[in-house]
Short mmCIF file of C-alpha atoms (C1' of nucleotides) in Angstrom, two decimals:
data_model
loop_
_atom_site.label_atom_id
_atom_site.label_comp_id
_atom_site.label_asym_id
_atom_site.label_seq_id
_atom_site.Cartn_x
_atom_site.Cartn_y
_atom_site.Cartn_z
CA MET B 668 46.55 -4.41 -27.25
CA GLU B 669 45.42 -5.07 -30.76
CA ALA B 670 48.83 -6.40 -31.67
CA ILE B 671 48.47 -9.55 -29.65
CA LEU B 672 44.82 -10.07 -30.45
CA SER B 673 43.69 -12.67 -32.91
CA ASN B 674 40.32 -13.69 -34.26
CA ALA B 675 38.66 -16.99 -34.94
CA SER B 676 35.31 -18.35 -35.91
CA LEU B 677 33.72 -21.70 -35.26
CA GLU B 678 31.01 -23.78 -36.83
CA PRO B 679 28.29 -25.38 -34.72
CA ASN B 680 29.61 -28.22 -32.55
CA GLN B 681 33.18 -27.33 -33.30
CA THR B 682 35.48 -27.62 -30.29
CA LEU B 683 37.44 -24.56 -29.26
CA VAL B 684 39.43 -26.26 -26.49
CA SER B 685 39.19 -29.55 -24.66
CA GLU B 686 39.51 -29.89 -20.91
CA GLY B 687 42.99 -30.81 -19.78
CA LEU B 688 44.84 -29.10 -22.60
CA PRO B 689 47.52 -26.59 -21.65
CA ARG B 690 46.06 -23.15 -21.25
CA MET B 691 47.70 -21.00 -23.89
CA ARG B 692 45.07 -18.39 -24.66
CA VAL B 693 42.16 -16.55 -23.18
CA PHE B 694 39.09 -16.04 -25.33
CA SER B 695 36.35 -13.51 -25.61
CA LEU B 696 33.16 -14.44 -27.38
CA THR B 697 32.06 -11.76 -29.82
CA GLY B 698 29.25 -13.56 -31.55
CA GLY B 699 27.21 -16.75 -31.19
CA VAL B 700 26.63 -19.13 -28.32
CA MET B 701 28.96 -21.70 -26.80
CA ARG B 702 28.75 -24.38 -24.15
CA LEU B 703 31.20 -25.30 -21.40
CA SER B 704 31.28 -28.89 -20.28
CA ASN B 705 33.09 -31.61 -18.39
CA LEU B 706 33.15 -35.25 -19.32
CA LEU B 707 33.24 -38.33 -17.15
CA PRO B 708 35.40 -41.24 -18.37
CA ASP B 709 32.26 -43.21 -19.19
CA GLY B 710 30.87 -40.46 -21.37
CA ARG B 711 28.46 -38.75 -19.01
CA ARG B 712 28.54 -35.04 -19.58
CA GLN B 713 27.83 -32.07 -17.39
CA ILE B 714 27.40 -28.69 -19.01
CA THR B 715 28.48 -26.07 -16.50
CA GLY B 716 27.30 -23.07 -18.43
CA PHE B 717 26.63 -21.34 -21.71
CA LEU B 718 28.65 -18.48 -23.13
CA TYR B 719 27.10 -15.47 -24.84
CA PRO B 720 28.70 -12.52 -26.61
CA GLY B 721 30.75 -10.54 -24.12
CA ASP B 722 31.61 -13.58 -22.04
CA TYR B 723 35.15 -14.77 -21.54
CA PHE B 724 36.67 -18.21 -21.45
CA GLY B 725 39.88 -19.43 -19.88
CA LEU B 726 40.19 -16.75 -17.24
CA ALA B 727 39.87 -18.71 -14.06
CA ASP B 728 42.05 -21.66 -14.96
CA ASP B 729 45.64 -22.19 -14.07
CA GLN B 730 47.94 -24.42 -16.09
CA THR B 731 45.34 -26.31 -18.08
CA TYR B 732 41.79 -25.67 -19.20
CA SER B 733 39.38 -27.23 -16.74
CA GLN B 734 36.52 -27.35 -19.23
CA THR B 735 35.74 -28.09 -22.82
CA ALA B 736 34.37 -25.22 -24.88
CA GLU B 737 32.30 -25.96 -27.97
CA ALA B 738 30.23 -23.84 -30.32
CA VAL B 739 26.48 -24.22 -30.14
CA THR B 740 25.81 -21.82 -32.98
CA PRO B 741 28.31 -20.40 -35.44
CA ALA B 742 30.58 -18.38 -33.19
CA GLN B 743 33.15 -15.64 -33.48
CA LEU B 744 35.76 -14.88 -30.90
CA CYS B 745 39.02 -13.15 -30.29
CA SER B 746 41.87 -14.46 -28.20
CA PHE B 747 44.99 -13.32 -26.37
CA PRO B 748 48.01 -15.33 -25.30
CA VAL B 749 47.89 -15.97 -21.58
CA LYS B 750 51.36 -14.58 -20.99
CA GLN B 751 50.61 -11.25 -22.54
CA MET B 752 47.29 -11.19 -20.73
CA ASP B 753 49.13 -11.51 -17.46
CA ALA B 754 51.50 -8.76 -18.46
CA LEU B 755 48.60 -6.54 -19.40
CA MET B 756 46.98 -7.17 -16.04
CA GLU B 757 50.12 -5.97 -14.28
CA ARG B 758 50.15 -2.85 -16.36
CA PHE B 759 46.44 -2.07 -16.13
CA PRO B 760 45.00 -2.86 -12.71
CA LYS B 761 41.59 -1.88 -14.01
CA LEU B 762 41.70 -4.85 -16.31
CA LYS B 763 42.51 -7.13 -13.44
CA ASP B 764 39.60 -5.72 -11.48
CA ARG B 765 37.30 -6.41 -14.38
CA LEU B 766 38.45 -10.01 -14.72
CA PHE B 767 38.14 -10.45 -10.99
CA LYS B 768 34.56 -9.26 -11.21
CA LEU B 769 33.81 -11.64 -14.07
CA THR B 770 35.21 -14.51 -12.06
CA ARG B 771 33.04 -13.58 -9.10
CA GLU B 772 30.00 -13.50 -11.33
CA ALA B 773 30.89 -16.91 -12.70
CA LEU B 774 31.15 -18.19 -9.15
CA SER B 775 27.79 -16.75 -8.27
CA SER B 776 26.11 -18.40 -11.24
CA ALA B 777 27.86 -21.70 -10.53
CA ARG B 778 26.33 -21.59 -7.07
CA GLU B 779 22.88 -20.91 -8.45
CA SER B 780 23.52 -23.97 -10.57
CA GLN B 781 24.36 -26.02 -7.53
CA MET B 782 20.97 -25.20 -6.03
CA MET B 783 19.19 -26.02 -9.30
CA LEU B 784 20.99 -29.31 -9.72
CA GLY B 785 20.75 -30.45 -6.15
CA ARG B 786 17.37 -29.39 -4.95
CA LEU B 787 14.98 -28.60 -7.81
CA ALA B 788 12.55 -31.06 -9.37
CA PRO B 789 12.70 -31.51 -13.15
CA VAL B 790 9.93 -29.03 -14.05
CA GLU B 791 11.42 -26.56 -11.62
CA LYS B 792 14.79 -26.95 -13.28
CA VAL B 793 13.41 -26.29 -16.73
CA ALA B 794 11.41 -23.31 -15.49
CA SER B 795 14.53 -21.92 -13.81
CA PHE B 796 16.50 -22.44 -16.98
CA LEU B 797 13.97 -20.42 -18.95
CA LEU B 798 14.08 -17.66 -16.35
CA LEU B 799 17.86 -17.58 -16.56
CA CYS B 800 17.61 -17.28 -20.32
CA SER B 801 15.09 -14.51 -19.87
CA ARG B 802 17.33 -12.62 -17.47
CA ARG B 803 20.21 -12.90 -19.89
CA ALA B 804 18.03 -11.66 -22.72
CA GLU B 805 17.08 -8.70 -20.57
CA VAL B 806 20.63 -7.55 -19.91
CA ALA B 807 21.38 -8.09 -23.60
CA GLY B 808 18.52 -5.78 -24.48
CA GLU B 809 16.47 -8.50 -26.10
CA PRO B 810 12.79 -9.22 -25.45
CA ILE B 811 12.48 -11.07 -22.17
CA ASP B 812 9.49 -13.19 -23.13
CA LEU B 813 10.48 -14.32 -26.62
CA LEU B 814 13.40 -16.64 -26.11
CA ASP B 815 15.67 -18.18 -28.65
CA LEU B 816 17.16 -21.42 -27.34
CA PRO B 817 19.90 -22.33 -29.78
CA MET B 818 21.04 -25.36 -27.79
CA THR B 819 19.56 -28.83 -28.24
CA ARG B 820 17.45 -30.71 -25.71
CA THR B 821 20.52 -32.82 -25.05
CA ASP B 822 22.48 -29.72 -24.09
CA ILE B 823 19.71 -28.56 -21.78
CA ALA B 824 19.49 -32.02 -20.24
CA ASP B 825 23.23 -32.12 -19.63
CA TYR B 826 23.06 -28.67 -18.10
CA LEU B 827 20.19 -29.54 -15.75
CA GLY B 828 21.24 -33.06 -14.87
CA LEU B 829 18.28 -34.70 -16.60
CA THR B 830 17.57 -36.88 -19.62
CA ILE B 831 16.32 -35.41 -22.87
CA GLU B 832 13.01 -37.17 -22.39
CA THR B 833 12.45 -35.56 -19.02
CA VAL B 834 13.38 -32.16 -20.42
CA SER B 835 10.95 -32.62 -23.26
CA ARG B 836 8.18 -33.73 -20.93
CA SER B 837 8.83 -30.74 -18.68
CA PHE B 838 8.50 -28.37 -21.62
CA THR B 839 5.26 -30.08 -22.54
CA LYS B 840 3.99 -29.73 -18.99
CA LEU B 841 4.77 -26.02 -18.87
CA LYS B 842 3.07 -25.61 -22.21
CA SER B 843 -0.04 -27.47 -21.15
CA GLN B 844 -0.25 -25.24 -18.07
CA ASN B 845 -0.18 -22.28 -20.41
CA LEU B 846 2.93 -20.84 -18.86
CA ILE B 847 4.83 -20.98 -22.13
CA GLN B 848 4.26 -21.49 -25.83
CA LEU B 849 6.51 -23.58 -28.05
CA PRO B 850 6.13 -22.54 -31.69
CA ASP B 851 9.10 -24.77 -32.34
CA PRO B 852 11.64 -26.53 -30.12
CA HIS B 853 14.07 -23.61 -30.22
CA HIS B 854 11.64 -20.80 -29.56
CA VAL B 855 9.81 -20.21 -26.32
CA LYS B 856 7.28 -17.54 -25.60
CA ILE B 857 6.86 -16.98 -21.90
CA VAL B 858 3.17 -16.36 -21.30
CA ASP B 859 3.15 -15.92 -17.55
CA LEU B 860 6.51 -14.91 -16.17
CA ARG B 861 5.34 -14.66 -12.60
CA ALA B 862 3.72 -18.07 -12.57
CA LEU B 863 6.83 -19.50 -14.19
CA GLY B 864 8.82 -18.04 -11.35
CA GLU B 865 6.61 -19.79 -8.88
CA VAL B 866 7.04 -23.10 -10.64
CA ALA B 867 10.77 -22.51 -10.59
CA GLY B 868 10.72 -22.76 -6.82
CA TRP B 869 10.29 -19.12 -5.79
CA ARG B 870 6.94 -20.00 -4.25
CA ALA B 871 6.21 -20.20 -0.54
CA MET C 317 46.31 -4.58 9.63
CA GLU C 318 45.79 -5.81 13.13
CA ALA C 319 44.01 -2.62 14.08
CA ILE C 320 40.95 -3.37 11.99
CA LEU C 321 40.91 -7.04 12.75
CA SER C 322 38.47 -8.53 15.17
CA ASN C 323 37.88 -12.01 16.47
CA ALA C 324 34.81 -14.10 17.10
CA SER C 325 33.89 -17.60 18.02
CA LEU C 326 30.77 -19.61 17.31
CA GLU C 327 29.04 -22.58 18.82
CA PRO C 328 27.85 -25.48 16.70
CA ASN C 329 24.91 -24.53 14.49
CA GLN C 330 25.29 -20.87 15.27
CA THR C 331 24.74 -18.60 12.29
CA LEU C 332 27.53 -16.24 11.32
CA VAL C 333 25.63 -14.47 8.54
CA SER C 334 22.41 -15.14 6.66
CA GLU C 335 22.07 -14.84 2.92
CA GLY C 336 20.70 -11.50 1.80
CA LEU C 337 22.13 -9.47 4.66
CA PRO C 338 24.30 -6.48 3.75
CA ARG C 339 27.90 -7.46 3.39
CA MET C 340 29.79 -5.57 6.07
CA ARG C 341 32.71 -7.83 6.85
CA VAL C 342 34.94 -10.48 5.39
CA PHE C 343 35.81 -13.48 7.51
CA SER C 344 38.68 -15.87 7.80
CA LEU C 345 38.16 -19.16 9.54
CA THR C 346 40.94 -19.90 12.00
CA GLY C 347 39.48 -22.96 13.68
CA GLY C 348 36.60 -25.39 13.27
CA VAL C 349 34.35 -26.24 10.35
CA MET C 350 31.52 -24.27 8.82
CA ARG C 351 28.91 -24.81 6.15
CA LEU C 352 27.70 -22.48 3.41
CA SER C 353 24.14 -22.86 2.24
CA ASN C 354 21.24 -21.41 0.34
CA LEU C 355 17.63 -21.83 1.24
CA LEU C 356 14.55 -22.14 -0.97
CA PRO C 357 11.39 -20.40 0.27
CA ASP C 358 9.84 -23.78 1.02
CA GLY C 359 12.74 -24.81 3.21
CA ARG C 360 14.75 -26.96 0.86
CA ARG C 361 18.43 -26.38 1.46
CA GLN C 362 21.49 -26.68 -0.70
CA ILE C 363 24.88 -26.66 0.95
CA THR C 364 27.36 -25.24 -1.52
CA GLY C 365 30.46 -26.04 0.44
CA PHE C 366 32.24 -26.49 3.72
CA LEU C 367 34.79 -24.12 5.20
CA TYR C 368 37.96 -25.27 6.94
CA PRO C 369 40.65 -23.33 8.76
CA GLY C 370 42.37 -21.01 6.31
CA ASP C 371 39.27 -20.54 4.20
CA TYR C 372 37.62 -17.19 3.70
CA PHE C 373 34.01 -16.12 3.60
CA GLY C 374 32.40 -13.08 2.02
CA LEU C 375 35.06 -12.42 -0.58
CA ALA C 376 33.18 -12.97 -3.78
CA ASP C 377 29.97 -11.20 -2.91
CA ASP C 378 28.98 -7.70 -3.78
CA GLN C 379 26.45 -5.71 -1.76
CA THR C 380 24.89 -8.57 0.18
CA TYR C 381 25.99 -12.01 1.27
CA SER C 382 24.78 -14.59 -1.20
CA GLN C 383 25.00 -17.45 1.24
CA THR C 384 24.32 -18.35 4.83
CA ALA C 385 27.33 -19.36 6.91
CA GLU C 386 26.85 -21.52 9.98
CA ALA C 387 29.18 -23.30 12.33
CA VAL C 388 29.29 -27.08 12.10
CA THR C 389 31.72 -27.45 14.99
CA PRO C 390 32.79 -24.81 17.49
CA ALA C 391 34.51 -22.28 15.28
CA GLN C 392 36.89 -19.38 15.61
CA LEU C 393 37.34 -16.68 13.06
CA CYS C 394 38.62 -13.21 12.52
CA SER C 395 36.98 -10.54 10.41
CA PHE C 396 37.73 -7.28 8.60
CA PRO C 397 35.35 -4.53 7.56
CA VAL C 398 34.77 -4.73 3.82
CA LYS C 399 35.73 -1.10 3.29
CA GLN C 400 39.10 -1.44 4.87
CA MET C 401 39.62 -4.69 3.08
CA ASP C 402 39.12 -2.88 -0.21
CA ALA C 403 41.53 -0.18 0.86
CA LEU C 404 44.08 -2.78 1.82
CA MET C 405 43.72 -4.45 -1.55
CA GLU C 406 44.53 -1.18 -3.27
CA ARG C 407 47.61 -0.77 -1.14
CA PHE C 408 48.85 -4.33 -1.40
CA PRO C 409 48.30 -5.83 -4.83
CA LYS C 410 49.69 -9.10 -3.56
CA LEU C 411 46.70 -9.39 -1.29
CA LYS C 412 44.36 -8.85 -4.20
CA ASP C 413 46.15 -11.54 -6.17
CA ARG C 414 45.73 -13.92 -3.30
CA LEU C 415 42.02 -13.25 -2.99
CA PHE C 416 41.65 -13.58 -6.73
CA LYS C 417 43.30 -16.97 -6.52
CA LEU C 418 41.00 -18.06 -3.71
CA THR C 419 37.99 -17.02 -5.75
CA ARG C 420 39.24 -19.01 -8.71
CA GLU C 421 39.68 -22.04 -6.52
CA ALA C 422 36.17 -21.61 -5.17
CA LEU C 423 34.90 -21.48 -8.74
CA SER C 424 36.77 -24.60 -9.64
CA SER C 425 35.33 -26.53 -6.72
CA ALA C 426 31.83 -25.20 -7.45
CA ARG C 427 32.19 -26.68 -10.92
CA GLU C 428 33.29 -30.01 -9.56
CA SER C 429 30.17 -29.81 -7.47
CA GLN C 430 28.04 -29.23 -10.53
CA MET C 431 29.31 -32.45 -12.05
CA MET C 432 28.71 -34.35 -8.82
CA LEU C 433 25.21 -33.01 -8.41
CA GLY C 434 24.14 -33.35 -12.00
CA ARG C 435 25.64 -36.56 -13.20
CA LEU C 436 26.71 -38.85 -10.38
CA ALA C 437 24.58 -41.60 -8.85
CA PRO C 438 24.08 -41.55 -5.07
CA VAL C 439 26.91 -43.97 -4.16
CA GLU C 440 29.18 -42.14 -6.56
CA LYS C 441 28.32 -38.87 -4.87
CA VAL C 442 29.13 -40.19 -1.42
CA ALA C 443 32.36 -41.76 -2.64
CA SER C 444 33.34 -38.46 -4.27
CA PHE C 445 32.53 -36.62 -1.09
CA LEU C 446 34.85 -38.88 0.88
CA LEU C 447 37.59 -38.38 -1.66
CA LEU C 448 37.16 -34.63 -1.44
CA CYS C 449 37.46 -34.87 2.33
CA SER C 450 40.55 -36.99 1.90
CA ARG C 451 42.13 -34.50 -0.47
CA ARG C 452 41.46 -31.71 1.98
CA ALA C 453 42.95 -33.73 4.82
CA GLU C 454 46.03 -34.27 2.69
CA VAL C 455 46.69 -30.58 2.08
CA ALA C 456 46.03 -29.95 5.77
CA GLY C 457 48.68 -32.46 6.65
CA GLU C 458 46.25 -34.89 8.21
CA PRO C 459 46.02 -38.62 7.54
CA ILE C 460 44.28 -39.16 4.23
CA ASP C 461 42.56 -42.40 5.14
CA LEU C 462 41.27 -41.58 8.61
CA LEU C 463 38.58 -39.01 8.10
CA ASP C 464 36.74 -36.98 10.64
CA LEU C 465 33.35 -35.92 9.30
CA PRO C 466 32.03 -33.36 11.75
CA MET C 467 28.90 -32.61 9.73
CA THR C 468 25.65 -34.54 10.11
CA ARG C 469 24.11 -36.85 7.51
CA THR C 470 21.61 -34.07 6.87
CA ASP C 471 24.45 -31.72 5.97
CA ILE C 472 25.99 -34.29 3.66
CA ALA C 473 22.60 -34.95 2.08
CA ASP C 474 22.02 -31.26 1.48
CA TYR C 475 25.47 -30.97 0.00
CA LEU C 476 25.01 -33.89 -2.37
CA GLY C 477 21.39 -33.31 -3.31
CA LEU C 478 20.14 -36.48 -1.61
CA THR C 479 18.07 -37.48 1.39
CA ILE C 480 19.68 -38.56 4.66
CA GLU C 481 18.39 -42.09 4.16
CA THR C 482 20.06 -42.38 0.80
CA VAL C 483 23.31 -41.03 2.22
CA SER C 484 23.15 -43.52 5.03
CA ARG C 485 22.44 -46.40 2.67
CA SER C 486 25.33 -45.34 0.46
CA PHE C 487 27.69 -45.37 3.42
CA THR C 488 26.42 -48.81 4.31
CA LYS C 489 26.95 -49.98 0.76
CA LEU C 490 30.54 -48.73 0.67
CA LYS C 491 31.13 -50.38 4.02
CA SER C 492 29.70 -53.70 2.91
CA GLN C 493 31.97 -53.60 -0.15
CA ASN C 494 34.87 -53.14 2.24
CA LEU C 495 35.90 -49.86 0.72
CA ILE C 496 35.47 -48.03 4.00
CA GLN C 497 34.98 -48.71 7.70
CA LEU C 498 32.58 -46.77 9.90
CA PRO C 499 33.60 -47.03 13.56
CA ASP C 500 30.97 -44.36 14.17
CA PRO C 501 28.96 -42.05 11.94
CA HIS C 502 31.53 -39.28 12.13
CA HIS C 503 34.62 -41.31 11.47
CA VAL C 504 35.51 -43.03 8.24
CA LYS C 505 38.49 -45.16 7.52
CA ILE C 506 39.15 -45.49 3.84
CA VAL C 507 40.26 -49.05 3.21
CA ASP C 508 40.75 -48.98 -0.53
CA LEU C 509 41.32 -45.52 -1.87
CA ARG C 510 41.77 -46.61 -5.46
CA ALA C 511 38.59 -48.65 -5.53
CA LEU C 512 36.75 -45.78 -3.92
CA GLY C 513 37.96 -43.58 -6.73
CA GLU C 514 36.55 -45.99 -9.24
CA VAL C 515 33.20 -46.01 -7.52
CA ALA C 516 33.29 -42.22 -7.55
CA GLY C 517 33.12 -42.28 -11.32
CA TRP C 518 36.77 -42.22 -12.31
CA ARG C 519 36.36 -45.63 -13.90
CA ALA C 520 36.35 -46.36 -17.60
"C1'" DC G 1151 20.50 -43.49 33.69
"C1'" DG G 1152 17.12 -41.49 30.94
"C1'" DT G 1153 16.01 -38.39 27.21
"C1'" DT G 1154 16.61 -36.33 22.83
"C1'" DA G 1155 18.85 -35.95 18.58
"C1'" DT G 1156 20.89 -38.48 15.04
"C1'" DA G 1157 21.57 -42.53 12.25
"C1'" DT G 1158 20.30 -46.90 10.26
"C1'" DT G 1159 17.22 -50.17 8.29
"C1'" DG G 1160 12.80 -51.89 6.19
"C1'" DA G 1161 8.69 -51.68 3.16
"C1'" DA G 1162 5.90 -48.99 -0.03
"C1'" DT G 1163 5.39 -45.59 -3.17
"C1'" DG G 1164 6.18 -42.59 -6.92
"C1'" DG G 1165 8.39 -40.51 -10.47
"C1'" DA G 1166 12.48 -40.14 -13.44
"C1'" DT G 1167 14.77 -43.13 -16.39
"C1'" DT G 1168 15.04 -46.57 -19.80
"C1'" DC G 1169 13.54 -48.71 -23.83
"C1'" DA G 1170 10.96 -48.28 -27.88
"C1'" DA G 1171 8.15 -46.14 -31.33
"C1'" DG G 1172 6.57 -42.38 -34.00
"C1'" DG G 1173 6.66 -37.53 -35.75
"C1'" DC G 1174 8.78 -33.58 -37.71
"C1'" DC G 1175 12.11 -31.05 -40.55
"C1'" DA G 1176 16.06 -30.05 -43.38
"C1'" DG G 1177 18.94 -31.72 -46.60
"C1'" DT G 1178 19.93 -34.99 -50.54
"C1'" DG G 1179 19.39 -37.40 -54.55
"C1'" DG G 1180 16.45 -39.41 -57.77
"C1'" DC W 958 8.82 -32.23 -57.36
"C1'" DC W 959 8.87 -35.99 -54.50
"C1'" DA W 960 10.66 -39.98 -52.00
"C1'" DC W 961 14.36 -40.99 -48.86
"C1'" DT W 962 17.48 -40.29 -45.07
"C1'" DG W 963 19.23 -38.78 -40.68
"C1'" DG W 964 19.03 -35.81 -36.77
"C1'" DC W 965 16.23 -34.11 -33.27
"C1'" DC W 966 12.17 -33.96 -30.56
"C1'" DT W 967 8.07 -35.85 -28.53
"C1'" DT W 968 5.27 -39.41 -26.62
"C1'" DG W 969 4.11 -44.02 -24.60
"C1'" DA W 970 4.90 -48.10 -21.59
"C1'" DA W 971 7.69 -50.63 -18.41
"C1'" DT W 972 11.23 -50.64 -15.16
"C1'" DC W 973 14.06 -49.32 -11.58
"C1'" DC W 974 15.68 -46.94 -7.83
"C1'" DA W 975 15.63 -42.89 -4.81
"C1'" DT W 976 12.29 -41.12 -1.91
"C1'" DT W 977 8.83 -41.39 1.47
"C1'" DC W 978 6.88 -43.20 5.49
"C1'" DA W 979 7.65 -45.78 9.52
"C1'" DA W 980 10.13 -48.25 12.94
"C1'" DT W 981 14.26 -49.32 15.36
"C1'" DA W 982 18.87 -48.56 16.88
"C1'" DT W 983 22.61 -45.90 18.31
"C1'" DA W 984 24.93 -41.90 20.05
"C1'" DA W 985 25.22 -37.54 22.55
"C1'" DC W 986 24.12 -35.17 26.65
"C1'" DG W 987 22.20 -33.73 30.77
#
DNA sequence: CGTTATATTGAATGGATTCAAGGCCAGTGG
DNA sequence: CCACTGGCCTTGAATCCATTCAATATAACG
C-alpha cells in the first residue's frame, strides 16, 4: 500500500486539479481545508463542497475529474494512482465498501445542499452553513460553538449561491440578533445554537 | 432473485415512501415517472430529482429514507427487502459494482443540480432543465426534440428553486424567442437545441 | 357541459443584487 | 516606526427582477 502512495502539499489558493482533466490519481486530505468547485464559461462559480482532513477527492469520477480542487489553507495530502486503487479495491472488498460509503455520504450532503440552494433565504443559508460547520467540528472533536472559517466570504457566497455582500449582511444580521459573535471575519462564536437552528429553517 | 422480488403500482401523486421512515426495501422503477423530494417544516419543498424507468430508489440511504418518493404518472415498480439486497451484494460483487456506479451517477447529477440552483438565472434554469430532459430522452431512445414533461409546473418550480409563475414566464420567454414550441403545457418541441444550450449558460 | 385543477398573464411589491464608498489588516518599503 | 498598498470585508444607496397578489385562461375530468 505504502509503495504506491505519494505525498504533496499545497499553498493557499493553489490548484490541485482542474475539472475536465484526466483522472489519474485519487487524493486523501491529511491536513488543511480545500474547496471543490465548478466553473461556468462566463466565470460564475459554484462551490459544491469543502474538504477537511480525512476526506477524499476523485473517488466518484470516471474518466475525468468533474470538479476543480483548490487549497483554502495550506494543505497536505497523499495520493494513489487510480489504476492501483482499482486493483486494491478488487483485492480488499472492505476498502470498496468504505469508498462506497463515502460516496453515499457525499450524495447525502449534496442533497442537503440542493435544499439549501433552492429553498432557503439568504440568512437561512448562512445559518445553515454555520450549523454544518458546527456539525463537522463536532465529529472532528473540536468545540462546536467556536468556529474557524478559513474560507473567504467569496467562497461562502459561491457555496451558498449568493453575493459576498449578501453573505456579509447576513452575518451582520445574525450578529445583531445576538445569535453569533464575530470577533473577526474568520471566527464565529455561536451564542444560541438552538435559535440559529430555527433561523436555518428548522422552525415550524 | 425472483423469490424475494415483489411488484407494486402507484397512481399519480401517490406516495411510495416518506422521508424519515425506516428503510426496509429498495425499489426499481419499471414504468412511469416519479419525483424525489425533501420538505421543510414550513412546507417549502425541494425536488432533488426525477426517476425514470430503470432508475433505483433507496440505494444510497442508511437506516431511514432520506427522501420522499411520489408518483408523477401512474408508476410500476418492483422492490427487494434491504437485508436480502445486502446479502445478494455479498454474493454477486458485480451487483455491488453496478449499484456503486448508480450512486456515483446520482452524485454527479446532484452536483449539476447544485450549479443550476446556485448560479443560474431563471431562464437558464428552465433551459437547462429542458436539456436534461432531452439528454434523458436520448439515452432512452426517444426523440430528443419532442419532450413529454409529465410533471406539473409546481414540480418543475420546486426542482429549480423557483415559483410556478417564474417557470411559466420562462417557458413563455423561450417560446417567444422561438427556441421551443409549447403545443400544451406538458409537451415541448425544442426548435433550436444549440441556442437553447447557449441560453442554459454554456455560452462564452 | 360544467367544475376543478393547472397554467398563464398582469401589476405591485420587496428584497437581493449591483454599484460605489469606506474600513480594516497584513505586508512592504521608505 | 510610519506611510503606503492591496486584499478582503462591511456598509450604504439605487436598481432590477423574481416574487407576491390577483385575475384570467386553459386543460383535465366527471
